[in-house]
Coordinates of C-alpha atoms in Angstrom, one line a residue:
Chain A
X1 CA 23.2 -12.1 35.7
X2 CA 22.4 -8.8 37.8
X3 CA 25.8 -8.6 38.5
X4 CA 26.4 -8.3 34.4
X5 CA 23.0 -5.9 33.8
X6 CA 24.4 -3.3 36.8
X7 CA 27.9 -3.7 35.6
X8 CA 26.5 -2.8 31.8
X9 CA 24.3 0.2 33.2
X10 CA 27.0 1.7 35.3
X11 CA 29.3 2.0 32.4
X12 CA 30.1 5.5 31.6
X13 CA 27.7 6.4 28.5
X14 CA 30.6 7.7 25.8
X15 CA 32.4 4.5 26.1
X16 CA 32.3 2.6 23.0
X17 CA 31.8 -0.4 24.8
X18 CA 28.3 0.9 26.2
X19 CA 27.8 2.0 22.4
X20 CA 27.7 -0.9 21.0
X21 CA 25.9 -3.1 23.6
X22 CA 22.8 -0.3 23.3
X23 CA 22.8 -0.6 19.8
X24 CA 23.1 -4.3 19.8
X25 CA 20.2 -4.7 22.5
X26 CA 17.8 -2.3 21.1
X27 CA 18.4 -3.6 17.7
X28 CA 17.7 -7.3 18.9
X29 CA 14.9 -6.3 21.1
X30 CA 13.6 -4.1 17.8
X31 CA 14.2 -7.2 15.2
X32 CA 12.2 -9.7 17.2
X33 CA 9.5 -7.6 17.8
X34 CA 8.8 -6.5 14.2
X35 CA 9.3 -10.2 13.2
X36 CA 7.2 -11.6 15.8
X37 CA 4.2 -9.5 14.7
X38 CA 4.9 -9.8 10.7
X39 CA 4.9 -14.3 11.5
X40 CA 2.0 -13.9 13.6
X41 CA -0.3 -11.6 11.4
X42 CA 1.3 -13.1 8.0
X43 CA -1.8 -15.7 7.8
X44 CA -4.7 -12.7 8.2
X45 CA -2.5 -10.7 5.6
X46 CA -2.2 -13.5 3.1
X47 CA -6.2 -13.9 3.6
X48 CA -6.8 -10.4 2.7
X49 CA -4.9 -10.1 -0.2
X50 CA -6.6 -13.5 -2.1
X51 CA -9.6 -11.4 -1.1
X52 CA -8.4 -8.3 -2.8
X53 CA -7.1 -10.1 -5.7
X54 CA -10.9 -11.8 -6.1
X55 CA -12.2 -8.9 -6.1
X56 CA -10.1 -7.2 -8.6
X57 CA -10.8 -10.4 -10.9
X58 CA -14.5 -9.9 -10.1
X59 CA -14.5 -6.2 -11.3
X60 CA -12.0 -7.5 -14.3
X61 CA -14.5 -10.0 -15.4
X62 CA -17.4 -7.5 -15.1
X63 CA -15.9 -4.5 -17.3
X64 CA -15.0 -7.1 -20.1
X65 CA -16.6 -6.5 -23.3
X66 CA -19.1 -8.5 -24.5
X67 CA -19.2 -10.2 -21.1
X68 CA -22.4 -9.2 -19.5
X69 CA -24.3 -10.2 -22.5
X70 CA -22.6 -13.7 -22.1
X71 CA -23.5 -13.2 -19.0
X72 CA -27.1 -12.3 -19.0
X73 CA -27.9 -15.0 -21.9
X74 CA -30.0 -17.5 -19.9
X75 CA -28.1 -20.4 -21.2
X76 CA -24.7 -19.2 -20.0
X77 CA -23.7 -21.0 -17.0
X78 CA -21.8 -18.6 -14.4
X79 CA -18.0 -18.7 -14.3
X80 CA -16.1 -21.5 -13.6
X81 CA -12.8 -21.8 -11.4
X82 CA -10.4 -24.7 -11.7
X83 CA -7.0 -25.4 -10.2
X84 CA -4.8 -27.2 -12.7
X85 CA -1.6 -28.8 -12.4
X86 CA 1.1 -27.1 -14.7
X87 CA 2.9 -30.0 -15.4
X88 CA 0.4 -32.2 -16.7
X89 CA -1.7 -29.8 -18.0
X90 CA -4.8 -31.5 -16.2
X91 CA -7.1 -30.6 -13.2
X92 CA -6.0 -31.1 -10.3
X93 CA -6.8 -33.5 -7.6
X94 CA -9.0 -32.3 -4.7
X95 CA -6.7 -33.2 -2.0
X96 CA -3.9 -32.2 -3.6
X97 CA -5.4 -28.7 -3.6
X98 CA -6.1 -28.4 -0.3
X99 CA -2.5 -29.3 0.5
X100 CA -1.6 -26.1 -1.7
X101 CA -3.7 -24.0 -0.2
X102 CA -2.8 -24.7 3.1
X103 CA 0.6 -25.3 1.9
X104 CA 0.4 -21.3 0.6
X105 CA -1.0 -19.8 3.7
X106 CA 1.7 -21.6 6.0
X107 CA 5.4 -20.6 5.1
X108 CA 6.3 -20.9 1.8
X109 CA 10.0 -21.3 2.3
X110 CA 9.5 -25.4 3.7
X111 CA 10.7 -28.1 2.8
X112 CA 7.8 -29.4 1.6
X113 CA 7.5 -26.2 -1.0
X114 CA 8.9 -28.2 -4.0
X115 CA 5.7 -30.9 -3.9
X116 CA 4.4 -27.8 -5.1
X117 CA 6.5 -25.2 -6.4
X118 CA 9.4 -25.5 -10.0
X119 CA 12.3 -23.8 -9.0
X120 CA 13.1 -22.2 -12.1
X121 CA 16.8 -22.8 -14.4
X122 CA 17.8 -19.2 -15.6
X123 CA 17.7 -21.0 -18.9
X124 CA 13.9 -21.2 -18.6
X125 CA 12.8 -18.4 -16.3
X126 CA 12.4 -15.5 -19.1
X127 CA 9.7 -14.1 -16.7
X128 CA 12.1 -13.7 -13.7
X129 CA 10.1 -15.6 -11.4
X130 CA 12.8 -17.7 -9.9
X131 CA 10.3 -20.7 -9.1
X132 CA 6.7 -21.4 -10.4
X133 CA 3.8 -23.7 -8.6
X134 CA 3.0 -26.4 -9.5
X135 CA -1.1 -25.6 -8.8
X136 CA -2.6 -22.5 -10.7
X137 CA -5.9 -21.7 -10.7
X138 CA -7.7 -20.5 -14.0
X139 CA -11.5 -19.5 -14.4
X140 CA -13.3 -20.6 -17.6
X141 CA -16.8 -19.4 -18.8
X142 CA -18.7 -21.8 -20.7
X143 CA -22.2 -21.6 -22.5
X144 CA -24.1 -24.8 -23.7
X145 CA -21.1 -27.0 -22.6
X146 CA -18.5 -25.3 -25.0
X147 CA -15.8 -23.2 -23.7
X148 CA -16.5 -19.4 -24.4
X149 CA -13.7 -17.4 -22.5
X150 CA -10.8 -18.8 -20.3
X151 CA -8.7 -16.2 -17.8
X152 CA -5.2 -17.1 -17.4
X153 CA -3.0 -15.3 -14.3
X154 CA 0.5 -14.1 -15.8
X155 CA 3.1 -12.5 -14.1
X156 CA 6.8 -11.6 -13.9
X157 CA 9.3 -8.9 -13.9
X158 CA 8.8 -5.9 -15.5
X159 CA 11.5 -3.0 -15.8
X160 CA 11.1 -2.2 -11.7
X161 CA 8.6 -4.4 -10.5
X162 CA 6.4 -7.4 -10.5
X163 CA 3.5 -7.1 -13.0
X164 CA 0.3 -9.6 -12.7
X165 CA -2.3 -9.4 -15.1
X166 CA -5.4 -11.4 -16.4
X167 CA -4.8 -13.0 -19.7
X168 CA -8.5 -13.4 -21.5
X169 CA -8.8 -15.6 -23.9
X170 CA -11.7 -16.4 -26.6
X171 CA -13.1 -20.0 -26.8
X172 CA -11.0 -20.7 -29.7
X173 CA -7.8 -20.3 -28.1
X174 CA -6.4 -18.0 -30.2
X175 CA -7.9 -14.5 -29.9
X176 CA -7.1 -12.5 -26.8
X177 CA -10.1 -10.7 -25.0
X178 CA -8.5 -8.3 -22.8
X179 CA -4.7 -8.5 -21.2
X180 CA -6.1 -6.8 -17.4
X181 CA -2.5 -5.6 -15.3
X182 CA -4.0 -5.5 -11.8
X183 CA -0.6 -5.4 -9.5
X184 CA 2.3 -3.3 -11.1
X185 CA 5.1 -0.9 -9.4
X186 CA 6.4 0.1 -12.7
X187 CA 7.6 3.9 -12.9
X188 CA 4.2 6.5 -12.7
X189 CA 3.4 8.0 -15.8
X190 CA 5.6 6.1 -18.1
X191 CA 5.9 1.8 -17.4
X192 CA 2.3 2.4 -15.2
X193 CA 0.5 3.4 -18.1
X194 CA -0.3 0.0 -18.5
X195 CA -2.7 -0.2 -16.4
X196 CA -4.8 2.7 -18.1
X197 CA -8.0 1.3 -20.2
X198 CA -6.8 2.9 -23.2
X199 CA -3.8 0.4 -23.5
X200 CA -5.2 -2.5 -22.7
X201 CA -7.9 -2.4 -24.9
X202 CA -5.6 -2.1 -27.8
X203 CA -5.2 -6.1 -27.2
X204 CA -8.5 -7.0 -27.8
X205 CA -8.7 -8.8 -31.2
X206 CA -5.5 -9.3 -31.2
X207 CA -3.7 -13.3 -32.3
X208 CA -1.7 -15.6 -30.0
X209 CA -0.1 -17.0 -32.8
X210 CA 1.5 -16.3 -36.0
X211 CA 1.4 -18.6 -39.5
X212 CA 4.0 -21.2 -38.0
X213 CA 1.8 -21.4 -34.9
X214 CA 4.1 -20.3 -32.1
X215 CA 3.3 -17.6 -29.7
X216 CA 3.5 -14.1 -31.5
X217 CA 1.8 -12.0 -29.2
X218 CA 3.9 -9.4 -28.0
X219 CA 4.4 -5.3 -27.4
X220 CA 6.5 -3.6 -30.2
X221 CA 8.2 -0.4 -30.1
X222 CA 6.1 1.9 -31.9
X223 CA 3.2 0.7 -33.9
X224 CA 1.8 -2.7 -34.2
X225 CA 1.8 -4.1 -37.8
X226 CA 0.3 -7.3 -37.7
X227 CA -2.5 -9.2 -35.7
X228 CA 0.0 -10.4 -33.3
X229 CA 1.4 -6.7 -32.5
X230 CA 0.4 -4.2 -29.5
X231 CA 1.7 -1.0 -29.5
X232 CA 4.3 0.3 -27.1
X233 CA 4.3 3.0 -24.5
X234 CA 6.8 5.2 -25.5
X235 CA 9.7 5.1 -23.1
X236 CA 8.4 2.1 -21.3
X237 CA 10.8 -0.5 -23.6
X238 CA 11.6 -2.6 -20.9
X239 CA 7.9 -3.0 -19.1
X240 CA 6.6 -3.8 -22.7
X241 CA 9.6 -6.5 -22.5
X242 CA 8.7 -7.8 -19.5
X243 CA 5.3 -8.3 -20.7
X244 CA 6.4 -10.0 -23.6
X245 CA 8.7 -12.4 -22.1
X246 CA 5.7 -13.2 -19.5
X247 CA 3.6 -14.5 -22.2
X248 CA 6.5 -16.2 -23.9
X249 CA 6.9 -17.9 -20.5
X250 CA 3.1 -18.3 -19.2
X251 CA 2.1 -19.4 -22.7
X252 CA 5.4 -22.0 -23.1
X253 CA 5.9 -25.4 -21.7
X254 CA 6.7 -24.4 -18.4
X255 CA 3.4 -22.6 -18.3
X256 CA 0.1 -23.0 -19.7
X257 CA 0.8 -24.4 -22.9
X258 CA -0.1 -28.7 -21.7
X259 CA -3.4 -26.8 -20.6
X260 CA -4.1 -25.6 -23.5
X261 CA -3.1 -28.6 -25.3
X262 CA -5.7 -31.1 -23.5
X263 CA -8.6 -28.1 -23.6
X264 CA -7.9 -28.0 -27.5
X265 CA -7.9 -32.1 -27.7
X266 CA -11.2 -32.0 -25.4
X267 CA -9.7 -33.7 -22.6
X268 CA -10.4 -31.4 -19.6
X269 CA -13.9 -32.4 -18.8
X270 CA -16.5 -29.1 -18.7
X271 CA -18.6 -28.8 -15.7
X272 CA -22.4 -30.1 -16.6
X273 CA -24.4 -26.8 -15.7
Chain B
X1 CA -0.4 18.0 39.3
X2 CA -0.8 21.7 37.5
X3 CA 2.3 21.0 35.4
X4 CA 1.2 17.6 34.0
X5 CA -1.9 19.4 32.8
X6 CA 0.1 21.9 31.0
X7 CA 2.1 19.0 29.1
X8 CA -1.0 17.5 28.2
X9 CA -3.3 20.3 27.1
X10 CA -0.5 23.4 25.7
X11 CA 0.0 21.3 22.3
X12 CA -3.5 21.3 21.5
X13 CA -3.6 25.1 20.8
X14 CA -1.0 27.4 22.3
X15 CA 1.9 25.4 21.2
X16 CA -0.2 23.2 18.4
X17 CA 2.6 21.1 16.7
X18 CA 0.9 22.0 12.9
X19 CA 0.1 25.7 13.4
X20 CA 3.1 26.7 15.6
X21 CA 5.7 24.3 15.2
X22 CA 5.0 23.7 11.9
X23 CA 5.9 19.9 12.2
X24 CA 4.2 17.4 10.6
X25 CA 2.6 19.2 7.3
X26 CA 3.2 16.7 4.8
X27 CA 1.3 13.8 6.1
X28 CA -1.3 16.5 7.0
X29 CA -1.7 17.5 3.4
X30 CA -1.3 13.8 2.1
X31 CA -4.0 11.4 4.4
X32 CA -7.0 14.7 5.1
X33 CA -8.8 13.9 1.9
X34 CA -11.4 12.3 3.8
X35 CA -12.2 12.3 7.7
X36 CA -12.0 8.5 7.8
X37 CA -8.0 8.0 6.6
X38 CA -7.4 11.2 8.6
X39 CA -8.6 9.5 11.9
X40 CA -6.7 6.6 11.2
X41 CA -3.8 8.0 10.7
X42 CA -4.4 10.2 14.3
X43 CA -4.7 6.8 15.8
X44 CA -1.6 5.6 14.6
X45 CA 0.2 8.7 15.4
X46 CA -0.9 8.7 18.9
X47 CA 0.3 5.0 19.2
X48 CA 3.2 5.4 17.7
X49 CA 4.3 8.9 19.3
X50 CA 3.0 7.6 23.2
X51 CA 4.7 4.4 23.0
X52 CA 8.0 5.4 21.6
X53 CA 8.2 8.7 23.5
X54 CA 7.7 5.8 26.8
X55 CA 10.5 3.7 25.7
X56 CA 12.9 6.5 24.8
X57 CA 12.2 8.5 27.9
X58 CA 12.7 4.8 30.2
X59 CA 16.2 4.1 28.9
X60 CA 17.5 7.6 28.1
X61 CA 19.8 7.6 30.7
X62 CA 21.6 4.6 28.7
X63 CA 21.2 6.0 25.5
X64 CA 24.9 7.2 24.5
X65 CA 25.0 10.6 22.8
X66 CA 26.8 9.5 20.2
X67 CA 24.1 6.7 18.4
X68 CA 20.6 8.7 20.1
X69 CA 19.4 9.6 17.0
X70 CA 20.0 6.0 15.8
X71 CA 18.3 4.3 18.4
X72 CA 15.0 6.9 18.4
X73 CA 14.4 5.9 14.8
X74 CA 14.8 2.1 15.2
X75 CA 12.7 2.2 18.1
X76 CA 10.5 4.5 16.3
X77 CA 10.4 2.6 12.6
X78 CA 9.8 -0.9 14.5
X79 CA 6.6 0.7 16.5
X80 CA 5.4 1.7 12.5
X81 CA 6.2 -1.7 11.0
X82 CA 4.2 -3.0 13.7
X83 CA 1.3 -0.6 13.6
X84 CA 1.0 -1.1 9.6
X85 CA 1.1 -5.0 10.0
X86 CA -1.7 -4.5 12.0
X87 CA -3.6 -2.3 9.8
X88 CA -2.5 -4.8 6.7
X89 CA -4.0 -7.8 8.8
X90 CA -7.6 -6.6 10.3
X91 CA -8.2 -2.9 8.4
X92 CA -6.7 -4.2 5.1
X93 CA -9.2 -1.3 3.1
X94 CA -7.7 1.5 5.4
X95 CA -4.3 0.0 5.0
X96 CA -4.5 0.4 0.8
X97 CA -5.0 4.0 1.3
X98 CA -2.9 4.3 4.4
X99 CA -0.1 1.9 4.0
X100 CA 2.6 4.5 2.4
X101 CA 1.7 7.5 4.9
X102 CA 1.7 5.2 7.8
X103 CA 5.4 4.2 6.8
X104 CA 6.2 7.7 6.4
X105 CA 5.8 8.1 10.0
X106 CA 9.2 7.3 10.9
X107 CA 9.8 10.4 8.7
X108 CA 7.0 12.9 10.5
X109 CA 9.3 15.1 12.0
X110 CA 6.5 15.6 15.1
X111 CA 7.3 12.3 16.0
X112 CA 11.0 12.7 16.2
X113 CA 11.1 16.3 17.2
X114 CA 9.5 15.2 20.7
X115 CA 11.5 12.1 21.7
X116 CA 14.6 13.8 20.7
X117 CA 13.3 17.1 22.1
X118 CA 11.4 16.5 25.1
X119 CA 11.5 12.6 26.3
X120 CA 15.5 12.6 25.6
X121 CA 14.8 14.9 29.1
X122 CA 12.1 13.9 31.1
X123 CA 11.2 11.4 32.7
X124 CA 8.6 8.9 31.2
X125 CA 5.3 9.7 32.9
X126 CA 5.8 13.7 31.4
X127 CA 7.1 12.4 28.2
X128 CA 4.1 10.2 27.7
X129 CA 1.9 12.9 28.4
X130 CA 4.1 15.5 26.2
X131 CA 3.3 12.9 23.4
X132 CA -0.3 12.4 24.1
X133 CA -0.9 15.7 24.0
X134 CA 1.1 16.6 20.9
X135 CA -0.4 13.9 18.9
X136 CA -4.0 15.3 19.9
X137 CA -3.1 18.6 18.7
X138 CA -1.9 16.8 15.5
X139 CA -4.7 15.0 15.3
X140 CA -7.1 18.3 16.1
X141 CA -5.6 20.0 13.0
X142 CA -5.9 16.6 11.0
X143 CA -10.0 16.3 11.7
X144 CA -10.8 19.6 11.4
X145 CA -8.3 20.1 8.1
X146 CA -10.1 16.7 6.6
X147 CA -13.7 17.3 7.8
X148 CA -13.6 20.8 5.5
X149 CA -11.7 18.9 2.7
X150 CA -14.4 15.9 2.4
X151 CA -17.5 18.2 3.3
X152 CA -16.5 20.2 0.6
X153 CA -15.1 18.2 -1.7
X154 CA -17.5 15.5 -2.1
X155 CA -20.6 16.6 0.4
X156 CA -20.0 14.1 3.0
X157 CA -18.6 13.3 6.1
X158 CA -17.3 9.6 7.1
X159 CA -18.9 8.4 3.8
X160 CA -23.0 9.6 5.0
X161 CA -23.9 12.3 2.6
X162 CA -24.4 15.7 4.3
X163 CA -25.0 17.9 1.3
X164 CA -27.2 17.1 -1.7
X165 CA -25.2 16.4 -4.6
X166 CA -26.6 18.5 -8.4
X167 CA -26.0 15.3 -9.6
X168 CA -28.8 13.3 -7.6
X169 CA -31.2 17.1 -8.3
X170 CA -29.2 18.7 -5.3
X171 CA -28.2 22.6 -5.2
X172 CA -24.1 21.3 -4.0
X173 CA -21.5 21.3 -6.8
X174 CA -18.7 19.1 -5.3
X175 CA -15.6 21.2 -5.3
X176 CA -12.9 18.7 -7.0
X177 CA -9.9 21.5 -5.8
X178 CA -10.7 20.3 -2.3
X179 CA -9.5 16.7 -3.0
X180 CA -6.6 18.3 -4.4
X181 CA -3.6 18.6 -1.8
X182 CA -3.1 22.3 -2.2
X183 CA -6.5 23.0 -0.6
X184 CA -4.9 21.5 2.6
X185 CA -1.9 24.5 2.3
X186 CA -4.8 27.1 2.1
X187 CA -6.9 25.3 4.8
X188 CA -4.4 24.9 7.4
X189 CA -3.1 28.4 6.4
X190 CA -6.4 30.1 6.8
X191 CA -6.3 28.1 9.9
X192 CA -3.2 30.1 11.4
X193 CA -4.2 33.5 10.3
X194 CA -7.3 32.7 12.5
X195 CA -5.5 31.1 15.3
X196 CA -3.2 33.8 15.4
X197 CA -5.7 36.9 15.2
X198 CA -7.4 35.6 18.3
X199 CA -4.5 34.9 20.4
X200 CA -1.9 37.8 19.0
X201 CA 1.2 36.7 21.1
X202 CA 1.2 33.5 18.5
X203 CA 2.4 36.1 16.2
X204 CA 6.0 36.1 15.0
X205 CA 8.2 39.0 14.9
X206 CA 9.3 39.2 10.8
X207 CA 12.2 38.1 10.1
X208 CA 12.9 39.8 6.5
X209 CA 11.5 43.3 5.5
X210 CA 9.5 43.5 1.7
X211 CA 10.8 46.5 0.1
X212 CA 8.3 49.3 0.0
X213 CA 6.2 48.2 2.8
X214 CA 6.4 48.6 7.0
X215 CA 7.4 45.1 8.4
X216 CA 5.2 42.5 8.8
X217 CA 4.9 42.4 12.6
X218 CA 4.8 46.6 12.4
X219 CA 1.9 45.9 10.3
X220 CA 0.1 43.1 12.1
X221 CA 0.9 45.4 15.5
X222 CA -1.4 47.9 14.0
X223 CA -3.8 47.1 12.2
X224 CA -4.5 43.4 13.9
X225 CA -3.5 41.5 10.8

C-alpha cells in the first residue's frame, strides 16, 4: 500500500498518468465529503423547510379577505388540519400518518416509498409531477359545525420551475377565495409576477366550474370573460399553463376531486369544537 | 516570526483585498445591506478561504500544472456546498437571505486569487495565515461598508434601533438609497479616496491621460488628491 502511495507521489507531475489519478482522488475525496454532509444534515433541512412552509401558510391564512372577521367571530372554531388519503378521498388513519411523516423525513427514494407515494403515467401527470403521495394534508376552517373555507396545496411545473400555491376555497365548494403561489422560480418580472397581490386577487370570486360542472377554472391569454376566467400575465403563456394544468390535475381524480366528493356528500366527519 | 506577522496583518489595510486588489466587490455590494448577513457571510469567507488555502497549499507539490485550476475550484466549491448545508440546517433564516451569495463564493475571485496566487507557493502554515488575513481585510471592508448601509438606511444596527425613526415621532428619515446596491459603490469608493489620502504610496500612477487636464497622478502629486 505505501509502496503504491510513494510510487503515485514520485511520479513526475506533467505525466498524464499523475493527471488523472489527482483528479480522480480529489474528485472522490470532494464527492463523499459534500454527500456525507448533505445525508447527514438532510433531516434538520427537511425540518426547517415544513417550518418555513407553516409559516408562509400562517401569514397566507392571515392576509385572506374576510378571514379575520371569521376569525374573530366568537363562534368560529380555529383552523383545522387534516391529512387525507388521495385515493379514497377520506381521512387518514393516525398510524398511517405517522408512517408518512417519518416516511418523508427519512429518504424518499425506498422501497417502501410507493405505500405512500402514485408514481404518475405521463397519460395522467398533466402537472409534471412524476409521482404524487398518497397522504396530503389540507386545513379546513369551520364555524358552527359547517365548513366555511377549505385550503388545498397545488403544485407542478410551470414554464421553468416548480410552482406551489394555496388553493382557498369557500364553504360551498365552488367559489375560489384566494389562489396564494408561495414557492415559484419562474422568470423575474414576467412568469414571477404571480406571486404579486395584484394577480392573485383577480381570483377571488372566481367559479371552479362551468354549466356542465367540470373544472373551468383556468388563466386565459388576455382577458377573462367569464366567471371561470383569470387573466393572464402577458408573456408568461406557459406559467399561466402550468397553473392551469395544476388545477386540472389537483382538482381531477388523481387529486382532490374523491375529497371533495365525500365533503359535499357529508361524509368526512367535522371536528366537534 | 516577523514575516508570519506580515502575512497575517498587510491584507487588512496596506494590501486590503477590496480597496487595493479590488477583489471581491460583487459579493461586497450584494450581502452589506445589513451588518448581520454581512458578518455571516465574513464567517463563511474565512472558513472557506483558511480551509481551502490549507488543503491546496498541503498537496500542491502534487497538483499537476495542467488541471490546478480544476482542482482549486473543486476543492473550493465542495468547502461552499458544505458551508451552505450547514447554514441551510441550523441558520435556515440567514441561509434564505445568504444561500445564493454563499454559492457565489466559488466565484469571489479573493478566494481564488489567493490559493492560485499565494498557497499554489507556500507552504501551508503561511498560506493559512495569507488567507486568514485576507479574509479579515475582506471582512473589515464588509462590516464597516454594511454597518454605514444599515445605520443609514434603516437606523439600526444588528436589528436594535440606534436612530429614532420620523415615523415612531423621531427626527431620522431612513435613507431608502442606502439599501440600494449602488450606495455600496460610493461607500467603498469614498472608502479608497480616504484610504489613499492617508497613506499616498496606495496611490496609483494613471494609466490614461483626460484631454485637457494634467494626469491624474500629476494631480494627486500636488495637490494631495
Amino acid at each position: 500500500m505505501s509502496w503504491i502511495s510513494r510510487k503515485f507521489l514520485n511520479m513526475p507531475n506533467d505525466s498524464t498518468a499523475k493527471a488523472v489519478c489527482m483528479a480522480t482522488l480529489v474528485g472522490v475525496t470532494c464527492a463523499l465529503t459534500v454527500s456525507a454532509t448533505a445525508v447527514l444534515l438532510k433531516p434538520q433541512r427537511q425540518a426547517n423547510l415544513e417550518a418555513f412552509r407553516q409559516q408562509r401558510m400562517d401569514t397566507m391564512l392571515s392576509s385572506l379577505p374576510g378571514l379575520k372577521d371569521v376569525l374573530q367571530d366568537s363562534d368560529a372554531d380555529s383552523l383545522q388540519s387534516l391529512f387525507i388519503d388521495l385515493n379514497t378521498g377520506t381521512a387518514a388513519e393516525p398510524a398511517l400518518i405517522e408512517n408518512f411523516k417519518a416516511q418523508a423525513l427519512s429518504d424518499a427514494e425506498n422501497s417502501a416509498a410507493d405505500t405512500y407515494t402514485l408514481a404518475l403515467d405521463d397519460s395522467i401527470d398533466i402537472a409534471g409531477i412524476e409521482q404524487r403521495p398518497n397522504l396530503i394534508e389540507v386545513h379546513l376552517l369551520q364555524k358552527k359545525g359547517k365548513l366555511n373555507l377549505l385550503v388545498l396545496p397545488i403544485y407542478g411545473r410551470g414554464y421553468q420551475s416548480t410552482i406551489r400555491a394555496w388553493l382557498t376555497l369557500s364553504g360551498d365548494l365552488k367559489t375560489v377565495v384566494a389562489l396564494s403561489v408561495f414557492e415559484q422560480a419562474e422568470t423575474p418580472g414576467i412568469g414571477a409576477r404571480i406571486t404579486e397581490t395584484a394577480w392573485q386577487q383577480l381570483w377571488a370570486q372566481k367559479q371552479l366550474h362551468n354549466e356542465n360542472g367540470d373544472v373551468a377554472l383556468s388563466v386565459v391569454t388576455g382577458k377573462a370573460g367569464n366567471a371561470n376566467e383569470v387573466d393572464g400575465i402577458s408573456g408568461a403563456t406557459r406559467t399561466g399553463l402550468g397553473i392551469n394544468s395544476m388545477i386540472q390535475f389537483w382538482l381531477g381524480d388523481y387529486g382532490f376531486a374523491p375529497f371533495l366528493d365525500k365533503l359535499r356528500e357529508g361524509e368526512i366527519p367535522m371536528r366537534a369544537s | 516570526m516577523t514575516s508570519w506577522r506580515r502575512y497575517l496583518f498587510e491584507p487588512l489595510l496596506n494590501n486590503n483585498p477590496i480597496t487595493i486588489q479590488m477583489l471581491g466587490i460583487c459579493s461586497a455590494l450584494a450581502v452589506t445591506t445589513n451588518l448581520k448577513t454581512a458578518l455571516t457571510m465574513c464567517i463563511a469567507v474565512i472558513v472557506v478561504m483558511t480551509v481551502s488555502s490549507g488543503i491546496i497549499s498541503a498537496i500542491r507539490h502534487h497538483i499537476p500544472s495542467s488541471i490546478r485550476l480544476i482542482i482549486q475550484i473543486t476543492i473550493i466549491a465542495s468547502m461552499v456546498i458544505v458551508i451552505d448545508q450547514i447554514l441551510q440546517a441550523w441558520f435556515f433564516e440567514i441561509s434564505r437571505v445568504l444561500s445564493i451569495f454563499v454559492s457565489l463564493i466559488v466565484t469571489n475571485c479573493l478566494v481564488m486569487g489567493r490559493t492560485e496566487g499565494f498557497a499554489m507557493h507556500n507552504g501551508v502554515v503561511p498560506s493559512i495565515l495569507d488567507a486568514l488575513g485576507n479574509a479579515a481585510g475582506y471582512s473589515l471592508i464588509l462590516i464597516f461598508v454594511a454597518s454605514i448601509r444599515e445605520i443609514l438606511g434603516m437606523g439600526t444596527l444588528l436589528g436594535i434601533p440606534l436612530l429614532p425613526l420620523a415615523e415612531h415621532g423621531g427626527w431620522f428619515e431612513p435613507m431608502a438609497f442606502m439599501q440600494k446596491a449602488p450606495s455600496a459603490f460610493f461607500i467603498i469608493g469614498l472608502l479608497i479616496w480616504g484610504i489613499r489620502s492617508i497613506k499616498t504610496e496606495q496611490v496609483e500612477a494613471a494609466k490614461i491621460t483626460l484631454h485637457g487636464t494634467l494626469p491624474m497622478s500629476a494631480t494627486s502629486r500636488e495637490g494631495g488628491s
